Coordinates of C-alpha atoms in Angstrom, one line a residue:
X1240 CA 17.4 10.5 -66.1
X1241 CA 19.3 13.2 -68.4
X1242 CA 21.4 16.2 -67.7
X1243 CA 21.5 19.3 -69.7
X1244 CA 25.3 20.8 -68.5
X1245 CA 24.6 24.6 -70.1
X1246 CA 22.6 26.3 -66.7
X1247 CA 25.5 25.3 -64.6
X1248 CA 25.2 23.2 -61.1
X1249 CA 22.3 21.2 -60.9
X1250 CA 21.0 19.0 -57.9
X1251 CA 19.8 15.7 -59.7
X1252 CA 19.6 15.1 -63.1
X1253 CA 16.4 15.9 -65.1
X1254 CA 14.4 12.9 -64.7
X1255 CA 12.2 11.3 -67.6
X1256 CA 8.8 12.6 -68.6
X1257 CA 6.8 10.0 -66.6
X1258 CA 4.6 10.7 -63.8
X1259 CA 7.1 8.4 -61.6
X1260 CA 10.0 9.5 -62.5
X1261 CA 8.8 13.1 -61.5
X1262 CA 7.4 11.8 -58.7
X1263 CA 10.8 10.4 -57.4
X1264 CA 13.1 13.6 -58.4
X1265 CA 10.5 15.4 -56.5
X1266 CA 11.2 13.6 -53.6
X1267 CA 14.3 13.4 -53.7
X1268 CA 14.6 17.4 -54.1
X1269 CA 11.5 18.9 -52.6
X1270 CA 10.0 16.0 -50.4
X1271 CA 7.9 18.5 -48.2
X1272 CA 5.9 19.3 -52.3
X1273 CA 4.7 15.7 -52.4
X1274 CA 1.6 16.2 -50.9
X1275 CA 0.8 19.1 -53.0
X1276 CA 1.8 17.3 -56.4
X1277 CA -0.5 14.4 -55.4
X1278 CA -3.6 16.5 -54.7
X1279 CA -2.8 17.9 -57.7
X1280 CA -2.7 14.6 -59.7
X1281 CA -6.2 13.6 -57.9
X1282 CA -7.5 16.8 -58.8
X1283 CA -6.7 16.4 -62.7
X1284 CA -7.7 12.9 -62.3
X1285 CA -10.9 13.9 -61.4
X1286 CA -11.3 16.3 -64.0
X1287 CA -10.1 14.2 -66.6
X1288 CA -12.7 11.1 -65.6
X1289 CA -15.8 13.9 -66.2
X1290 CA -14.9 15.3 -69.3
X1291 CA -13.1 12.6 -70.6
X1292 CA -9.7 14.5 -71.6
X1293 CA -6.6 13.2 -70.6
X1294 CA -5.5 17.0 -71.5
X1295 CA -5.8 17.3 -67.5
X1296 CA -3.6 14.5 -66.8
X1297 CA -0.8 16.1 -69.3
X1298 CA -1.4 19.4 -68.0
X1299 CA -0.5 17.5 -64.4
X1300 CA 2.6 16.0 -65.8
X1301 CA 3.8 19.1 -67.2
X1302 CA 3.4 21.3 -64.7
X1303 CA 5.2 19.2 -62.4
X1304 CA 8.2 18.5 -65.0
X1305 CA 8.4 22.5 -64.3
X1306 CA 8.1 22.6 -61.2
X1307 CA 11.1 19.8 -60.8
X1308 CA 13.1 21.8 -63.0
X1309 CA 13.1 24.5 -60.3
X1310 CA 13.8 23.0 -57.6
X1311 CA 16.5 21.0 -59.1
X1312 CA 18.3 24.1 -60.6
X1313 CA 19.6 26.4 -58.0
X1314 CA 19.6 29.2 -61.3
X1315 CA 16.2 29.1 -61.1
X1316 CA 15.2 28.1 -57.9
X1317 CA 17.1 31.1 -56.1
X1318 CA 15.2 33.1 -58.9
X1319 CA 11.9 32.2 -57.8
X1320 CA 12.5 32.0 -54.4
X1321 CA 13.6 35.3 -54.7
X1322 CA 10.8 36.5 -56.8
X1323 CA 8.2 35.3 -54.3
X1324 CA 9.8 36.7 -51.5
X1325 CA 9.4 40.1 -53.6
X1326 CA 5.5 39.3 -54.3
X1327 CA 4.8 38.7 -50.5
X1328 CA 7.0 41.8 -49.2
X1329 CA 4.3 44.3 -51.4
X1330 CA 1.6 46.2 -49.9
X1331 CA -1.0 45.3 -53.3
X1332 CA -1.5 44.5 -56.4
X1333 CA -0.8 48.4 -57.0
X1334 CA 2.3 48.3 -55.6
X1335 CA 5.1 48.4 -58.8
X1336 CA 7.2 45.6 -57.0
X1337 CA 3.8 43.6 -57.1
X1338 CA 4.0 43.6 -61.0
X1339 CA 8.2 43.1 -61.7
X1340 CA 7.9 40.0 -59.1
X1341 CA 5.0 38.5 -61.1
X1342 CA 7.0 38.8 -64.4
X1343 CA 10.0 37.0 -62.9
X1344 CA 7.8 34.3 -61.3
X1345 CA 6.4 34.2 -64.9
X1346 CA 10.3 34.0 -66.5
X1347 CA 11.2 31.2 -64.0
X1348 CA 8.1 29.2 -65.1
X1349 CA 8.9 29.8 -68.6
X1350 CA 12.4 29.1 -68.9
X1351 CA 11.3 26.1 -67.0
X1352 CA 8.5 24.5 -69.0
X1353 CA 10.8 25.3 -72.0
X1354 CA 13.8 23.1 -70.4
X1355 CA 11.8 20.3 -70.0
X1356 CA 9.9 20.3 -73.4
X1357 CA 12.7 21.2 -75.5

């Protein structure tokens, strides 16, 4: 596992880019998401055994890095946590707060996914 010390407090350090590694800072952070990431993995699995691209199983791996990232970050995971709160308190789509809460949701998942491939 790494640390990257410029985002301030963070709960565990970043763990390696391998499926178990992620696997384990998950649970150690976000047990009650295990479930979830393994349905995932199965999904892209799946996918990737009919059309023969692993692309699926990087696209798993990836997602979940981000997704670690998150939750191991309070920045971040107050951010989004906050962010979704904001999506689920609007009326609709219409609604203005609908479209600022998307764009942070979109911010956290991008300063994430850049974290953890940079």
């Amino acid at each position: 596992m790494t640390t990257q010390p410029d985002h301030g407090h963070e709960l565990i350090p970043r763990p390696e880019s391998t499926p178990d590694a992620v696997r384990v800072a998950l649970a150690r952070i976000a047990p009650h998401r295990l479930s979830e990431m393994e349905q995932h993995k199965e999904q892209a699995l799946a996918a990737a055994l009919t059309d023969g691209k692993v692309g699926h199983l990087r696209h798993w791996l990836a997602y979940w890095q981000a997704q670690v990232e998150i939750e191991r970050r309070p920045d971040l995971h107050s951010r989004h946590q906050a962010a979704l709160a904001a999506v689920h308190a609007t009326d609709s789509r219409d609604d203005p707060g609908f479209g600022e809460a998307t764009a942070e949701l979109r911010a956290v998942e991008a300063e994430a996914q850049q974290a953890v491939s940079g």
